[in-house]
PDB file of C-alpha atoms in Angstrom:
ATOM      1  CA  UNK A   6     -35.947  15.786 -12.012  1.00 80.00           C
ATOM      2  CA  UNK A   7     -38.435  17.627  -9.828  1.00 89.00           C
ATOM      3  CA  UNK A   8     -42.130  18.182 -10.385  1.00 96.00           C
ATOM      4  CA  UNK A   9     -43.854  21.530 -10.907  1.00 97.00           C
ATOM      5  CA  UNK A  10     -45.330  21.222  -7.416  1.00 97.00           C
ATOM      6  CA  UNK A  11     -41.882  20.697  -5.870  1.00 97.00           C
ATOM      7  CA  UNK A  12     -40.483  23.727  -7.734  1.00 96.00           C
ATOM      8  CA  UNK A  13     -43.502  25.802  -6.657  1.00 97.00           C
ATOM      9  CA  UNK A  14     -42.858  24.807  -3.030  1.00 97.00           C
ATOM     10  CA  UNK A  15     -39.195  25.792  -3.361  1.00 96.00           C
ATOM     11  CA  UNK A  16     -40.191  29.120  -4.934  1.00 97.00           C
ATOM     12  CA  UNK A  17     -42.527  29.826  -1.995  1.00 98.00           C
ATOM     13  CA  UNK A  18     -39.648  29.152   0.406  1.00 97.00           C
ATOM     14  CA  UNK A  19     -37.331  31.470  -1.556  1.00 97.00           C
ATOM     15  CA  UNK A  20     -39.945  34.240  -1.499  1.00 97.00           C
ATOM     16  CA  UNK A  21     -39.743  34.238   2.304  1.00 98.00           C
ATOM     17  CA  UNK A  22     -36.063  35.282   2.159  1.00 95.00           C
ATOM     18  CA  UNK A  23     -34.866  38.866   2.323  1.00 91.00           C
ATOM     19  CA  UNK A  24     -32.972  40.137  -0.733  1.00 88.00           C
ATOM     20  CA  UNK A  25     -29.519  39.593   0.858  1.00 88.00           C
ATOM     21  CA  UNK A  26     -30.501  36.047   1.907  1.00 91.00           C
ATOM     22  CA  UNK A  27     -31.788  35.268  -1.603  1.00 92.00           C
ATOM     23  CA  UNK A  28     -28.562  36.597  -3.147  1.00 89.00           C
ATOM     24  CA  UNK A  29     -26.581  34.392  -0.755  1.00 91.00           C
ATOM     25  CA  UNK A  30     -28.552  31.275  -1.720  1.00 94.00           C
ATOM     26  CA  UNK A  31     -28.151  31.975  -5.433  1.00 93.00           C
ATOM     27  CA  UNK A  32     -24.406  32.588  -4.913  1.00 91.00           C
ATOM     28  CA  UNK A  33     -24.230  28.980  -3.753  1.00 91.00           C
ATOM     29  CA  UNK A  34     -26.188  27.629  -6.743  1.00 93.00           C
ATOM     30  CA  UNK A  35     -25.524  29.649  -9.905  1.00 92.00           C
ATOM     31  CA  UNK A  36     -21.727  29.148 -10.161  1.00 87.00           C
ATOM     32  CA  UNK A  37     -22.279  25.378 -10.149  1.00 89.00           C
ATOM     33  CA  UNK A  38     -23.953  25.755 -13.546  1.00 87.00           C
ATOM     34  CA  UNK A  39     -20.972  27.496 -15.216  1.00 84.00           C
ATOM     35  CA  UNK A  40     -19.567  25.952 -18.380  1.00 85.00           C
ATOM     36  CA  UNK A  41     -15.760  26.148 -18.382  1.00 80.00           C
ATOM     37  CA  UNK A  42     -14.912  23.379 -20.821  1.00 78.00           C
ATOM     38  CA  UNK A  43     -16.310  25.091 -23.918  1.00 76.00           C
ATOM     39  CA  UNK A  44     -14.586  27.406 -26.385  1.00 84.00           C
ATOM     40  CA  UNK A  45     -16.588  30.267 -24.884  1.00 84.00           C
ATOM     41  CA  UNK A  46     -16.857  29.807 -21.087  1.00 80.00           C
ATOM     42  CA  UNK A  47     -20.088  31.038 -19.541  1.00 88.00           C
ATOM     43  CA  UNK A  48     -21.311  31.753 -16.043  1.00 88.00           C
ATOM     44  CA  UNK A  49     -24.877  32.136 -14.798  1.00 90.00           C
ATOM     45  CA  UNK A  50     -25.307  35.295 -12.714  1.00 91.00           C
ATOM     46  CA  UNK A  51     -28.095  37.185 -11.017  1.00 92.00           C
ATOM     47  CA  UNK A  52     -28.619  40.616 -12.614  1.00 93.00           C
ATOM     48  CA  UNK A  53     -30.448  43.841 -11.912  1.00 89.00           C
ATOM     49  CA  UNK A  54     -32.060  45.447 -14.966  1.00 89.00           C
ATOM     50  CA  UNK A  55     -33.413  48.994 -14.985  1.00 86.00           C
ATOM     51  CA  UNK A  56     -34.577  51.616 -17.472  1.00 81.00           C
ATOM     52  CA  UNK A  57     -34.351  55.395 -17.323  1.00 77.00           C
ATOM     53  CA  UNK A  58     -37.644  56.893 -16.086  1.00 78.00           C
ATOM     54  CA  UNK A  59     -40.035  58.487 -18.588  1.00 70.00           C
ATOM     55  CA  UNK A  60     -40.213  58.097 -22.340  1.00 60.00           C
ATOM     56  CA  UNK A  61     -41.160  55.042 -24.346  1.00 65.00           C
ATOM     57  CA  UNK A  62     -40.114  51.941 -22.407  1.00 63.00           C
ATOM     58  CA  UNK A  63     -39.893  49.877 -25.594  1.00 67.00           C
ATOM     59  CA  UNK A  64     -37.159  52.103 -27.058  1.00 66.00           C
ATOM     60  CA  UNK A  65     -35.203  52.967 -23.897  1.00 70.00           C
ATOM     61  CA  UNK A  66     -31.973  50.979 -23.597  1.00 77.00           C
ATOM     62  CA  UNK A  67     -31.991  49.003 -20.324  1.00 81.00           C
ATOM     63  CA  UNK A  68     -29.042  49.266 -17.940  1.00 87.00           C
ATOM     64  CA  UNK A  69     -27.867  45.850 -16.751  1.00 91.00           C
ATOM     65  CA  UNK A  70     -25.627  45.163 -13.755  1.00 92.00           C
ATOM     66  CA  UNK A  71     -24.589  41.761 -12.439  1.00 95.00           C
ATOM     67  CA  UNK A  72     -25.290  41.182  -8.754  1.00 93.00           C
ATOM     68  CA  UNK A  73     -21.991  40.839  -6.873  1.00 93.00           C
ATOM     69  CA  UNK A  74     -21.782  38.472  -3.905  1.00 91.00           C
ATOM     70  CA  UNK A  75     -21.234  40.291  -0.557  1.00 92.00           C
ATOM     71  CA  UNK A  76     -17.920  39.569   1.181  1.00 94.00           C
ATOM     72  CA  UNK A  77     -19.516  37.864   4.186  1.00 92.00           C
ATOM     73  CA  UNK A  78     -16.166  37.295   5.893  1.00 94.00           C
ATOM     74  CA  UNK A  79     -15.576  41.055   5.987  1.00 94.00           C
ATOM     75  CA  UNK A  80     -19.079  41.594   7.406  1.00 92.00           C
ATOM     76  CA  UNK A  81     -18.652  38.904  10.110  1.00 93.00           C
ATOM     77  CA  UNK A  82     -21.028  36.493   8.393  1.00 91.00           C
ATOM     78  CA  UNK A  83     -23.620  39.188   7.667  1.00 88.00           C
ATOM     79  CA  UNK A  84     -24.593  40.690   4.303  1.00 85.00           C
ATOM     80  CA  UNK A  85     -23.372  44.260   4.795  1.00 82.00           C
ATOM     81  CA  UNK A  86     -25.153  47.347   6.094  1.00 79.00           C
ATOM     82  CA  UNK A  87     -27.817  47.705   3.374  1.00 65.00           C
ATOM     83  CA  UNK A  88     -30.796  45.509   2.564  1.00 65.00           C
ATOM     84  CA  UNK A  89     -31.159  46.466  -1.107  1.00 75.00           C
ATOM     85  CA  UNK A  90     -28.887  46.536  -4.153  1.00 76.00           C
ATOM     86  CA  UNK A  91     -27.723  50.109  -3.545  1.00 85.00           C
ATOM     87  CA  UNK A  92     -23.968  49.734  -4.054  1.00 92.00           C
ATOM     88  CA  UNK A  93     -22.727  49.964  -7.627  1.00 93.00           C
ATOM     89  CA  UNK A  94     -19.483  49.993  -9.589  1.00 95.00           C
ATOM     90  CA  UNK A  95     -17.380  47.947 -11.927  1.00 95.00           C
ATOM     91  CA  UNK A  96     -15.022  45.055 -11.363  1.00 96.00           C
ATOM     92  CA  UNK A  97     -11.400  46.282 -11.394  1.00 96.00           C
ATOM     93  CA  UNK A  98     -10.262  43.110 -13.212  1.00 96.00           C
ATOM     94  CA  UNK A  99     -12.890  42.219 -15.824  1.00 94.00           C
ATOM     95  CA  UNK A 100     -14.840  45.519 -15.973  1.00 95.00           C
ATOM     96  CA  UNK A 101     -18.254  43.939 -15.350  1.00 94.00           C
ATOM     97  CA  UNK A 102     -20.789  46.471 -14.070  1.00 94.00           C
ATOM     98  CA  UNK A 103     -21.974  45.240 -10.689  1.00 95.00           C
ATOM     99  CA  UNK A 104     -24.518  46.018  -7.990  1.00 93.00           C
ATOM    100  CA  UNK A 105     -24.672  44.603  -4.488  1.00 92.00           C
ATOM    101  CA  UNK A 106     -26.204  44.793  -1.050  1.00 86.00           C
ATOM    102  CA  UNK A 107     -22.691  45.527   0.288  1.00 90.00           C
ATOM    103  CA  UNK A 108     -19.813  47.873  -0.512  1.00 92.00           C
ATOM    104  CA  UNK A 109     -17.347  44.953  -0.517  1.00 95.00           C
ATOM    105  CA  UNK A 110     -18.509  42.195  -2.834  1.00 95.00           C
ATOM    106  CA  UNK A 111     -17.095  39.568  -5.160  1.00 95.00           C
ATOM    107  CA  UNK A 112     -17.570  39.818  -8.937  1.00 95.00           C
ATOM    108  CA  UNK A 113     -19.813  36.918 -10.017  1.00 92.00           C
ATOM    109  CA  UNK A 114     -17.847  36.563 -13.272  1.00 90.00           C
ATOM    110  CA  UNK A 115     -14.192  36.503 -12.178  1.00 91.00           C
ATOM    111  CA  UNK A 116     -14.363  36.422  -8.358  1.00 92.00           C
ATOM    112  CA  UNK A 117     -12.361  39.632  -7.810  1.00 96.00           C
ATOM    113  CA  UNK A 118     -13.177  41.644  -4.683  1.00 97.00           C
ATOM    114  CA  UNK A 119     -14.947  44.851  -5.765  1.00 97.00           C
ATOM    115  CA  UNK A 120     -15.213  48.052  -3.784  1.00 95.00           C
ATOM    116  CA  UNK A 121     -18.621  49.457  -4.724  1.00 95.00           C
ATOM    117  CA  UNK A 122     -20.060  52.894  -3.918  1.00 91.00           C
TER     118      UNK A 122
END
């Protein structure tokens, strides 16, 4: 167990990372917390949540996309050409709506390679 001070120090370190670097770190951590042995398997994922502009924000239905992990092998160890979650689409296998910093990224739910636009 860590202390609040230790978690605060880790949070400060994570804040220094660019968005693609943060996504890469979380890709290494979140899947380790998946629960496969239950009757309803679950996976922790990073998500991007947005609302349509204008109107009453309390009644507007948010749009949620899971953050897909960039295919770093394809990008020679890099994160792809963009520095923000600008690429969007759905996983061809499980249908999860996904967003990523790269056009080629892995679905965080099933691991399928997604071609995002």
